Amino acid sequence: FPTIMELHHKKHHNTYVTALNAAEQAYAKASTPKERIALQAALRFNGGGRINLTGHINHSLFWKNLAPAASEKKGNGGVLKDGPLKNAIVESFGTFDNFKKEFNTTTAGIQGSGWGWLVRPSRDRGLNPTTKRLEITTTSNQDPLLSHVPVIGVDIWEHAF
């Protein structure tokens, strides 16, 4: 039996990619403004939210965050090694456990589908650019993260287990 992550990657994420590719091909072949307007909903939904971005941006970032579980002796997933990320998390949240608690509390507030993000403020945008600390934020549905630089993204709805 495939794992929940294999199913999510091969079915759910693949559906976004396939549907976006089909919508983009249809858009390229559309010869009238009316035909192009009719395709906008498919491009938006599969494209990741209110603007036309590639449909799988959030999921592609999500897959980069994953590693085989250390608890299953298959990798180092779930183990935060010493280094710049760990240092930034501890500086921003006090401890790694505090970060996990705050992340879980923040993302538990998502109703329905959404994403939880560990972010750093960008140079010109961000909730708290003066602190230079990592922050936790959320986005609804498949909306892309535009206001910050993502460090970690978690698909909350399908993976809130």
PDB file of C-alpha atoms in Angstrom:
ATOM      1  CA  PHE A   1       0.000   0.000   0.000  1.00  0.00           C
ATOM      2  CA  PRO A   2       1.312   3.472  -0.789  1.00  0.00           C
ATOM      3  CA  THR A   3       1.920   5.840   2.085  1.00  0.00           C
ATOM      4  CA  ILE A   4      -0.165   8.994   2.532  1.00  0.00           C
ATOM      5  CA  MET A   5       2.711  11.031   1.116  1.00  0.00           C
ATOM      6  CA  GLU A   6       3.132   8.810  -1.940  1.00  0.00           C
ATOM      7  CA  LEU A   7      -0.602   9.043  -2.589  1.00  0.00           C
ATOM      8  CA  HIS A   8      -0.556  12.800  -2.126  1.00  0.00           C
ATOM      9  CA  HIS A   9       2.372  13.236  -4.498  1.00  0.00           C
ATOM     10  CA  LYS A  10       1.207  10.832  -7.192  1.00  0.00           C
ATOM     11  CA  LYS A  11      -2.486  11.740  -7.094  1.00  0.00           C
ATOM     12  CA  HIS A  12      -3.174  15.137  -5.526  1.00  0.00           C
ATOM     13  CA  HIS A  13      -0.119  17.096  -6.642  1.00  0.00           C
ATOM     14  CA  ASN A  14      -0.017  15.336  -9.992  1.00  0.00           C
ATOM     15  CA  THR A  15      -3.618  16.441 -10.577  1.00  0.00           C
ATOM     16  CA  TYR A  16      -2.578  20.102 -10.156  1.00  0.00           C
ATOM     17  CA  VAL A  17       0.327  19.676 -12.567  1.00  0.00           C
ATOM     18  CA  THR A  18      -1.703  17.786 -15.182  1.00  0.00           C
ATOM     19  CA  ALA A  19      -4.653  20.194 -15.015  1.00  0.00           C
ATOM     20  CA  LEU A  20      -2.411  23.260 -15.195  1.00  0.00           C
ATOM     21  CA  ASN A  21      -0.527  21.862 -18.185  1.00  0.00           C
ATOM     22  CA  ALA A  22      -3.824  21.138 -19.954  1.00  0.00           C
ATOM     23  CA  ALA A  23      -5.196  24.610 -19.156  1.00  0.00           C
ATOM     24  CA  GLU A  24      -1.994  26.291 -20.379  1.00  0.00           C
ATOM     25  CA  GLN A  25      -2.087  24.304 -23.631  1.00  0.00           C
ATOM     26  CA  ALA A  26      -5.741  25.201 -24.154  1.00  0.00           C
ATOM     27  CA  TYR A  27      -4.971  28.853 -23.385  1.00  0.00           C
ATOM     28  CA  ALA A  28      -2.172  28.884 -25.967  1.00  0.00           C
ATOM     29  CA  LYS A  29      -4.555  27.461 -28.579  1.00  0.00           C
ATOM     30  CA  ALA A  30      -7.438  29.787 -27.683  1.00  0.00           C
ATOM     31  CA  SER A  31      -8.125  32.168 -30.518  1.00  0.00           C
ATOM     32  CA  THR A  32     -10.588  34.567 -28.901  1.00  0.00           C
ATOM     33  CA  PRO A  33     -10.632  36.616 -25.691  1.00  0.00           C
ATOM     34  CA  LYS A  34     -13.825  34.764 -24.677  1.00  0.00           C
ATOM     35  CA  GLU A  35     -12.000  31.405 -24.851  1.00  0.00           C
ATOM     36  CA  ARG A  36      -9.096  32.770 -22.802  1.00  0.00           C
ATOM     37  CA  ILE A  37     -11.418  34.225 -20.160  1.00  0.00           C
ATOM     38  CA  ALA A  38     -13.199  30.868 -19.887  1.00  0.00           C
ATOM     39  CA  LEU A  39      -9.861  29.211 -18.993  1.00  0.00           C
ATOM     40  CA  GLN A  40      -8.894  31.681 -16.260  1.00  0.00           C
ATOM     41  CA  ALA A  41     -10.632  29.768 -13.454  1.00  0.00           C
ATOM     42  CA  ALA A  42      -8.725  26.567 -14.295  1.00  0.00           C
ATOM     43  CA  LEU A  43      -5.446  28.472 -14.474  1.00  0.00           C
ATOM     44  CA  ARG A  44      -6.111  30.189 -11.140  1.00  0.00           C
ATOM     45  CA  PHE A  45      -7.180  27.036  -9.275  1.00  0.00           C
ATOM     46  CA  ASN A  46      -4.391  24.835 -10.564  1.00  0.00           C
ATOM     47  CA  GLY A  47      -2.012  27.761 -10.608  1.00  0.00           C
ATOM     48  CA  GLY A  48      -2.020  28.180  -6.860  1.00  0.00           C
ATOM     49  CA  GLY A  49      -4.498  30.847  -5.880  1.00  0.00           C
ATOM     50  CA  ARG A  50      -5.670  34.238  -7.006  1.00  0.00           C
ATOM     51  CA  ILE A  51      -2.884  34.864  -9.478  1.00  0.00           C
ATOM     52  CA  ASN A  52      -1.531  32.703 -12.255  1.00  0.00           C
ATOM     53  CA  LEU A  53       1.525  31.029 -10.781  1.00  0.00           C
ATOM     54  CA  THR A  54       2.558  27.526 -11.549  1.00  0.00           C
ATOM     55  CA  GLY A  55      -0.008  25.277  -9.894  1.00  0.00           C
ATOM     56  CA  HIS A  56       2.420  23.232  -7.996  1.00  0.00           C
ATOM     57  CA  ILE A  57       4.596  25.926  -6.389  1.00  0.00           C
ATOM     58  CA  ASN A  58       3.381  25.289  -2.836  1.00  0.00           C
ATOM     59  CA  HIS A  59       3.573  21.519  -3.212  1.00  0.00           C
ATOM     60  CA  SER A  60       6.975  21.653  -4.867  1.00  0.00           C
ATOM     61  CA  LEU A  61       8.274  23.605  -1.879  1.00  0.00           C
ATOM     62  CA  PHE A  62       6.547  21.138   0.451  1.00  0.00           C
ATOM     63  CA  TRP A  63       8.269  18.102  -1.104  1.00  0.00           C
ATOM     64  CA  LYS A  64      11.654  19.784  -0.682  1.00  0.00           C
ATOM     65  CA  ASN A  65      10.946  19.975   3.078  1.00  0.00           C
ATOM     66  CA  LEU A  66      10.540  16.231   3.519  1.00  0.00           C
ATOM     67  CA  ALA A  67      13.065  13.554   4.375  1.00  0.00           C
ATOM     68  CA  PRO A  68      12.673   9.887   5.305  1.00  0.00           C
ATOM     69  CA  ALA A  69      11.865   9.498   8.988  1.00  0.00           C
ATOM     70  CA  ALA A  70      14.740   8.963  11.382  1.00  0.00           C
ATOM     71  CA  SER A  71      12.353   6.972  13.597  1.00  0.00           C
ATOM     72  CA  GLU A  72      12.080   4.395  10.810  1.00  0.00           C
ATOM     73  CA  LYS A  73      15.870   4.331  10.369  1.00  0.00           C
ATOM     74  CA  LYS A  74      15.491   5.471   6.754  1.00  0.00           C
ATOM     75  CA  GLY A  75      16.899   8.988   7.011  1.00  0.00           C
ATOM     76  CA  ASN A  76      17.144  12.091   9.174  1.00  0.00           C
ATOM     77  CA  GLY A  77      13.587  13.425   8.865  1.00  0.00           C
ATOM     78  CA  GLY A  78      12.380  14.987  12.094  1.00  0.00           C
ATOM     79  CA  VAL A  79      15.909  15.598  13.347  1.00  0.00           C
ATOM     80  CA  LEU A  80      17.043  19.209  13.278  1.00  0.00           C
ATOM     81  CA  LYS A  81      20.803  19.169  12.873  1.00  0.00           C
ATOM     82  CA  ASP A  82      23.037  21.901  14.231  1.00  0.00           C
ATOM     83  CA  GLY A  83      23.513  24.674  11.714  1.00  0.00           C
ATOM     84  CA  PRO A  84      22.083  27.967  10.438  1.00  0.00           C
ATOM     85  CA  LEU A  85      18.431  26.819  10.387  1.00  0.00           C
ATOM     86  CA  LYS A  86      18.522  25.464  13.918  1.00  0.00           C
ATOM     87  CA  ASN A  87      20.307  28.590  15.126  1.00  0.00           C
ATOM     88  CA  ALA A  88      17.697  30.851  13.492  1.00  0.00           C
ATOM     89  CA  ILE A  89      14.807  28.823  14.962  1.00  0.00           C
ATOM     90  CA  VAL A  90      16.286  28.899  18.466  1.00  0.00           C
ATOM     91  CA  GLU A  91      17.035  32.630  18.170  1.00  0.00           C
ATOM     92  CA  SER A  92      13.490  33.307  16.956  1.00  0.00           C
ATOM     93  CA  PHE A  93      11.473  30.983  19.223  1.00  0.00           C
ATOM     94  CA  GLY A  94      13.724  30.182  22.186  1.00  0.00           C
ATOM     95  CA  THR A  95      13.799  26.414  21.573  1.00  0.00           C
ATOM     96  CA  PHE A  96      12.887  23.994  18.809  1.00  0.00           C
ATOM     97  CA  ASP A  97      10.032  22.690  20.984  1.00  0.00           C
ATOM     98  CA  ASN A  98       8.674  26.240  21.353  1.00  0.00           C
ATOM     99  CA  PHE A  99       8.754  26.596  17.566  1.00  0.00           C
ATOM    100  CA  LYS A 100       6.831  23.330  17.101  1.00  0.00           C
ATOM    101  CA  LYS A 101       4.204  24.371  19.666  1.00  0.00           C
ATOM    102  CA  GLU A 102       3.753  27.809  18.084  1.00  0.00           C
ATOM    103  CA  PHE A 103       3.636  26.341  14.568  1.00  0.00           C
ATOM    104  CA  ASN A 104       1.024  23.767  15.612  1.00  0.00           C
ATOM    105  CA  THR A 105      -1.061  26.391  17.435  1.00  0.00           C
ATOM    106  CA  THR A 106      -0.974  28.791  14.492  1.00  0.00           C
ATOM    107  CA  THR A 107      -1.798  26.182  11.867  1.00  0.00           C
ATOM    108  CA  ALA A 108      -4.561  24.627  13.979  1.00  0.00           C
ATOM    109  CA  GLY A 109      -6.492  27.844  13.334  1.00  0.00           C
ATOM    110  CA  ILE A 110      -6.732  27.133   9.598  1.00  0.00           C
ATOM    111  CA  GLN A 111     -10.299  26.298   8.639  1.00  0.00           C
ATOM    112  CA  GLY A 112     -10.432  23.878   5.721  1.00  0.00           C
ATOM    113  CA  SER A 113      -7.528  23.949   3.325  1.00  0.00           C
ATOM    114  CA  GLY A 114      -4.420  26.034   3.841  1.00  0.00           C
ATOM    115  CA  TRP A 115      -0.704  26.208   4.391  1.00  0.00           C
ATOM    116  CA  GLY A 116       1.518  26.844   7.384  1.00  0.00           C
ATOM    117  CA  TRP A 117       4.805  28.584   6.714  1.00  0.00           C
ATOM    118  CA  LEU A 118       8.023  29.225   8.580  1.00  0.00           C
ATOM    119  CA  VAL A 119       9.258  32.357   6.869  1.00  0.00           C
ATOM    120  CA  ARG A 120      11.872  35.025   6.974  1.00  0.00           C
ATOM    121  CA  PRO A 121      10.966  38.590   6.072  1.00  0.00           C
ATOM    122  CA  SER A 122      12.125  39.641   2.639  1.00  0.00           C
ATOM    123  CA  ARG A 123      14.256  42.747   2.293  1.00  0.00           C
ATOM    124  CA  ASP A 124      11.386  44.922   1.172  1.00  0.00           C
ATOM    125  CA  ARG A 125       8.378  43.126   2.663  1.00  0.00           C
ATOM    126  CA  GLY A 126       7.428  41.153   5.722  1.00  0.00           C
ATOM    127  CA  LEU A 127       5.435  41.304   8.900  1.00  0.00           C
ATOM    128  CA  ASN A 128       8.388  42.158  11.033  1.00  0.00           C
ATOM    129  CA  PRO A 129      11.378  43.262   8.943  1.00  0.00           C
ATOM    130  CA  THR A 130      13.033  45.061  11.851  1.00  0.00           C
ATOM    131  CA  THR A 131      13.501  41.923  13.975  1.00  0.00           C
ATOM    132  CA  LYS A 132      15.185  39.863  11.237  1.00  0.00           C
ATOM    133  CA  ARG A 133      13.721  36.783  12.931  1.00  0.00           C
ATOM    134  CA  LEU A 134      11.898  33.819  11.494  1.00  0.00           C
ATOM    135  CA  GLU A 135       8.117  33.997  11.751  1.00  0.00           C
ATOM    136  CA  ILE A 136       5.122  31.730  11.308  1.00  0.00           C
ATOM    137  CA  THR A 137       2.316  32.655   8.950  1.00  0.00           C
ATOM    138  CA  THR A 138      -0.494  30.943   7.052  1.00  0.00           C
ATOM    139  CA  THR A 139      -2.168  31.161   3.666  1.00  0.00           C
ATOM    140  CA  SER A 140      -5.620  29.933   2.667  1.00  0.00           C
ATOM    141  CA  ASN A 141      -6.386  27.198   0.184  1.00  0.00           C
ATOM    142  CA  GLN A 142      -3.661  27.005  -2.477  1.00  0.00           C
ATOM    143  CA  ASP A 143      -2.861  30.710  -2.316  1.00  0.00           C
ATOM    144  CA  PRO A 144       0.848  31.345  -2.797  1.00  0.00           C
ATOM    145  CA  LEU A 145       3.034  32.981  -0.208  1.00  0.00           C
ATOM    146  CA  LEU A 146       3.950  36.389  -1.626  1.00  0.00           C
ATOM    147  CA  SER A 147       4.895  38.546   1.349  1.00  0.00           C
ATOM    148  CA  HIS A 148       7.794  36.541   2.782  1.00  0.00           C
ATOM    149  CA  VAL A 149      10.573  34.178   1.826  1.00  0.00           C
ATOM    150  CA  PRO A 150       9.489  30.601   2.655  1.00  0.00           C
ATOM    151  CA  VAL A 151      11.795  28.447   4.739  1.00  0.00           C
ATOM    152  CA  ILE A 152       9.391  25.561   5.421  1.00  0.00           C
ATOM    153  CA  GLY A 153       5.879  25.030   4.064  1.00  0.00           C
ATOM    154  CA  VAL A 154       3.354  22.484   5.323  1.00  0.00           C
ATOM    155  CA  ASP A 155       0.137  21.543   3.524  1.00  0.00           C
ATOM    156  CA  ILE A 156      -2.112  21.622   6.578  1.00  0.00           C
ATOM    157  CA  TRP A 157      -5.415  20.261   5.340  1.00  0.00           C
ATOM    158  CA  GLU A 158      -4.201  16.993   3.885  1.00  0.00           C
ATOM    159  CA  HIS A 159      -1.450  16.504   6.416  1.00  0.00           C
ATOM    160  CA  ALA A 160      -2.996  17.524   9.716  1.00  0.00           C
ATOM    161  CA  PHE A 161      -2.626  14.096  11.267  1.00  0.00           C
TER     162      PHE A 161
END
